[in-house]
Amino acid sequence: MIRVGIGYDIHRLVEDRPLILGGVTIPHAKGLLAHSDGDVLCHAVSDALLGAAGLPNIGELFPDTAPIYKNSNSMKLLTHVVSRLSGVGYVPVQMDANIIVQQPKLQPYLAEMRQNIALCLRVDEGCISIKPRTNEGVGPEGREEAISAQAVVLIQKKA
């Protein structure tokens, strides 16, 4: 059986926080405000995977009221999500994502992001697509107040 899931996340940009996307720390004057490390790409992918498998969302699994998740590495949370999928008999097949960000430019970091996500999902890098998008100055992303990510995943029952 094949299933599809969609995920979305947005976090505000603030000073004195690292900017981490797809497990890559990107030099920038601001980072994402969150209980965890704020990696919106990993959060969107996690929610897409969980939704595809009919599991609880990341807010339920990793509540921001739990001190244990304070400053959590979102790549580790994504790895846990993939393990949860495996536990109910599913494996990731493919992922396609948009990161909506006015600045900084992400092109130099995309290969490492793809590699990180592919490793986490246990799929070939060719099955991972990450596309940076600007909002042409519109909305919180365009005004450089926030960064958001959208992800679509395909999962299938284990053979």
mmCIF file of C-alpha atoms in Angstrom:
data_model
loop_
_atom_site.group_PDB
_atom_site.id
_atom_site.type_symbol
_atom_site.label_atom_id
_atom_site.label_comp_id
_atom_site.label_asym_id
_atom_site.label_seq_id
_atom_site.Cartn_x
_atom_site.Cartn_y
_atom_site.Cartn_z
ATOM 1 C CA MET A 1 0.000 0.000 0.000
ATOM 2 C CA ILE A 2 1.226 3.491 -0.891
ATOM 3 C CA ARG A 3 0.256 6.576 1.112
ATOM 4 C CA VAL A 4 0.928 10.302 0.752
ATOM 5 C CA GLY A 5 1.333 12.939 3.466
ATOM 6 C CA ILE A 6 1.739 16.710 3.535
ATOM 7 C CA GLY A 7 3.472 18.786 6.193
ATOM 8 C CA TYR A 8 3.945 22.468 6.912
ATOM 9 C CA ASP A 9 5.811 24.529 9.491
ATOM 10 C CA ILE A 10 6.702 28.174 10.074
ATOM 11 C CA HIS A 11 8.869 29.866 12.702
ATOM 12 C CA ARG A 12 9.768 33.481 13.361
ATOM 13 C CA LEU A 13 13.278 34.748 12.715
ATOM 14 C CA VAL A 14 14.967 36.239 15.792
ATOM 15 C CA GLU A 15 18.439 37.340 16.794
ATOM 16 C CA ASP A 16 20.730 35.180 18.934
ATOM 17 C CA ARG A 17 19.537 31.871 17.492
ATOM 18 C CA PRO A 18 21.319 29.644 14.961
ATOM 19 C CA LEU A 19 19.622 29.147 11.593
ATOM 20 C CA ILE A 20 19.307 25.401 11.004
ATOM 21 C CA LEU A 21 17.546 23.974 7.953
ATOM 22 C CA GLY A 22 17.678 20.332 6.925
ATOM 23 C CA GLY A 23 20.244 19.727 9.646
ATOM 24 C CA VAL A 24 22.608 22.352 8.187
ATOM 25 C CA THR A 25 23.685 25.373 10.224
ATOM 26 C CA ILE A 26 23.556 28.328 7.847
ATOM 27 C CA PRO A 27 25.430 31.571 8.562
ATOM 28 C CA HIS A 28 22.825 34.293 9.053
ATOM 29 C CA ALA A 29 22.166 37.192 11.439
ATOM 30 C CA LYS A 30 18.970 35.526 12.679
ATOM 31 C CA GLY A 31 17.720 32.052 13.500
ATOM 32 C CA LEU A 32 14.361 30.397 14.066
ATOM 33 C CA LEU A 33 12.511 30.835 17.354
ATOM 34 C CA ALA A 34 11.253 27.485 18.626
ATOM 35 C CA HIS A 35 11.283 25.109 21.584
ATOM 36 C CA SER A 36 13.541 22.799 19.531
ATOM 37 C CA ASP A 37 16.264 23.979 17.133
ATOM 38 C CA GLY A 38 13.467 25.335 14.895
ATOM 39 C CA ASP A 39 14.377 23.377 11.748
ATOM 40 C CA VAL A 40 11.170 24.019 9.771
ATOM 41 C CA LEU A 41 12.202 21.638 6.989
ATOM 42 C CA CYS A 42 12.607 18.681 9.358
ATOM 43 C CA HIS A 43 9.363 19.621 11.116
ATOM 44 C CA ALA A 44 7.400 19.738 7.847
ATOM 45 C CA VAL A 45 8.888 16.422 6.691
ATOM 46 C CA SER A 46 8.140 14.833 10.081
ATOM 47 C CA ASP A 47 4.523 15.949 9.999
ATOM 48 C CA ALA A 48 4.130 14.749 6.407
ATOM 49 C CA LEU A 49 5.466 11.293 7.330
ATOM 50 C CA LEU A 50 3.319 11.060 10.442
ATOM 51 C CA GLY A 51 0.220 12.165 8.542
ATOM 52 C CA ALA A 52 0.820 9.661 5.753
ATOM 53 C CA ALA A 53 1.010 6.844 8.309
ATOM 54 C CA GLY A 54 -1.996 8.081 10.305
ATOM 55 C CA LEU A 55 0.148 8.773 13.376
ATOM 56 C CA PRO A 56 -0.071 11.741 15.789
ATOM 57 C CA ASN A 57 1.530 15.007 14.629
ATOM 58 C CA ILE A 58 4.886 16.271 15.891
ATOM 59 C CA GLY A 59 3.209 18.615 18.379
ATOM 60 C CA GLU A 60 1.678 15.587 20.063
ATOM 61 C CA LEU A 61 4.828 13.444 19.893
ATOM 62 C CA PHE A 62 7.272 16.188 20.892
ATOM 63 C CA PRO A 63 5.242 18.812 22.827
ATOM 64 C CA ASP A 64 6.822 22.222 23.339
ATOM 65 C CA THR A 65 5.718 22.012 26.976
ATOM 66 C CA ALA A 66 8.105 19.099 27.625
ATOM 67 C CA PRO A 67 11.499 20.260 28.917
ATOM 68 C CA ILE A 68 13.133 17.141 27.432
ATOM 69 C CA TYR A 69 12.612 18.566 23.928
ATOM 70 C CA LYS A 70 14.082 22.013 24.714
ATOM 71 C CA ASN A 71 16.633 22.839 21.966
ATOM 72 C CA SER A 72 16.200 19.337 20.481
ATOM 73 C CA ASN A 73 18.038 18.458 17.301
ATOM 74 C CA SER A 74 15.257 18.169 14.707
ATOM 75 C CA MET A 75 17.251 15.647 12.661
ATOM 76 C CA LYS A 76 17.141 13.337 15.705
ATOM 77 C CA LEU A 77 13.398 13.933 16.013
ATOM 78 C CA LEU A 78 13.013 13.082 12.310
ATOM 79 C CA THR A 79 14.999 9.881 12.855
ATOM 80 C CA HIS A 80 12.588 9.000 15.670
ATOM 81 C CA VAL A 81 9.628 9.663 13.336
ATOM 82 C CA VAL A 82 11.095 7.286 10.723
ATOM 83 C CA SER A 83 11.443 4.639 13.462
ATOM 84 C CA ARG A 84 7.790 5.170 14.422
ATOM 85 C CA LEU A 85 6.834 4.667 10.771
ATOM 86 C CA SER A 86 8.813 1.451 10.668
ATOM 87 C CA GLY A 87 7.045 0.319 13.825
ATOM 88 C CA VAL A 88 3.691 0.502 12.042
ATOM 89 C CA GLY A 89 5.025 -1.162 8.909
ATOM 90 C CA TYR A 90 5.871 1.773 6.613
ATOM 91 C CA VAL A 91 9.026 3.098 4.975
ATOM 92 C CA PRO A 92 9.609 6.458 3.270
ATOM 93 C CA VAL A 93 9.955 6.356 -0.513
ATOM 94 C CA GLN A 94 10.199 9.971 -1.687
ATOM 95 C CA MET A 95 10.099 13.541 -0.354
ATOM 96 C CA ASP A 96 9.553 16.875 -2.093
ATOM 97 C CA ALA A 97 9.789 20.150 -0.161
ATOM 98 C CA ASN A 98 9.698 23.918 -0.498
ATOM 99 C CA ILE A 99 11.511 26.217 1.915
ATOM 100 C CA ILE A 100 10.045 29.710 1.735
ATOM 101 C CA VAL A 101 12.774 32.177 2.675
ATOM 102 C CA GLN A 102 13.679 35.629 1.367
ATOM 103 C CA GLN A 103 17.208 35.624 2.818
ATOM 104 C CA PRO A 104 19.665 33.964 3.060
ATOM 105 C CA LYS A 105 20.059 32.268 -0.296
ATOM 106 C CA LEU A 106 20.029 28.495 0.262
ATOM 107 C CA GLN A 107 21.519 27.159 -2.980
ATOM 108 C CA PRO A 108 24.982 26.538 -1.457
ATOM 109 C CA TYR A 109 23.447 24.360 1.293
ATOM 110 C CA LEU A 110 20.912 22.283 -0.644
ATOM 111 C CA ALA A 111 23.186 19.308 -1.414
ATOM 112 C CA GLU A 112 24.028 18.851 2.273
ATOM 113 C CA MET A 113 20.358 19.225 3.254
ATOM 114 C CA ARG A 114 19.360 16.578 0.683
ATOM 115 C CA GLN A 115 22.088 14.261 1.946
ATOM 116 C CA ASN A 116 20.990 14.723 5.585
ATOM 117 C CA ILE A 117 17.307 14.111 4.845
ATOM 118 C CA ALA A 118 18.062 11.112 2.608
ATOM 119 C CA LEU A 119 20.186 9.560 5.347
ATOM 120 C CA CYS A 120 17.442 10.126 7.916
ATOM 121 C CA LEU A 121 14.713 8.718 5.664
ATOM 122 C CA ARG A 122 16.985 5.853 4.535
ATOM 123 C CA VAL A 123 16.391 6.611 0.853
ATOM 124 C CA ASP A 124 18.628 7.492 -2.088
ATOM 125 C CA GLU A 125 19.433 11.202 -2.408
ATOM 126 C CA GLY A 126 17.720 11.136 -5.808
ATOM 127 C CA CYS A 127 14.433 10.599 -3.963
ATOM 128 C CA ILE A 128 14.802 13.908 -2.102
ATOM 129 C CA SER A 129 13.910 17.285 -3.616
ATOM 130 C CA ILE A 130 14.328 20.560 -1.725
ATOM 131 C CA LYS A 131 13.470 23.814 -3.458
ATOM 132 C CA PRO A 132 14.102 27.239 -1.948
ATOM 133 C CA ARG A 133 11.453 29.834 -2.765
ATOM 134 C CA THR A 134 11.189 33.525 -2.003
ATOM 135 C CA ASN A 135 7.879 35.195 -1.389
ATOM 136 C CA GLU A 136 8.906 38.196 -3.524
ATOM 137 C CA GLY A 137 8.725 40.466 -0.468
ATOM 138 C CA VAL A 138 5.193 39.350 0.435
ATOM 139 C CA GLY A 139 4.068 37.922 3.791
ATOM 140 C CA PRO A 140 6.196 37.150 6.848
ATOM 141 C CA GLU A 141 8.727 35.179 4.801
ATOM 142 C CA GLY A 142 9.043 37.969 2.231
ATOM 143 C CA ARG A 143 9.485 40.576 4.968
ATOM 144 C CA GLU A 144 12.201 38.341 6.508
ATOM 145 C CA GLU A 145 10.157 37.864 9.687
ATOM 146 C CA ALA A 146 9.849 34.084 9.313
ATOM 147 C CA ILE A 147 10.830 31.013 7.330
ATOM 148 C CA SER A 148 8.372 28.269 6.417
ATOM 149 C CA ALA A 149 8.555 24.874 4.786
ATOM 150 C CA GLN A 150 6.099 22.601 2.989
ATOM 151 C CA ALA A 151 6.753 18.916 2.398
ATOM 152 C CA VAL A 152 5.022 16.081 0.581
ATOM 153 C CA VAL A 153 6.108 12.497 1.189
ATOM 154 C CA LEU A 154 5.329 9.124 -0.292
ATOM 155 C CA ILE A 155 5.511 6.089 1.997
ATOM 156 C CA GLN A 156 4.778 2.427 1.376
ATOM 157 C CA LYS A 157 4.152 -0.712 3.377
ATOM 158 C CA LYS A 158 7.290 -2.704 4.022
ATOM 159 C CA ALA A 159 7.736 -5.713 1.741
#
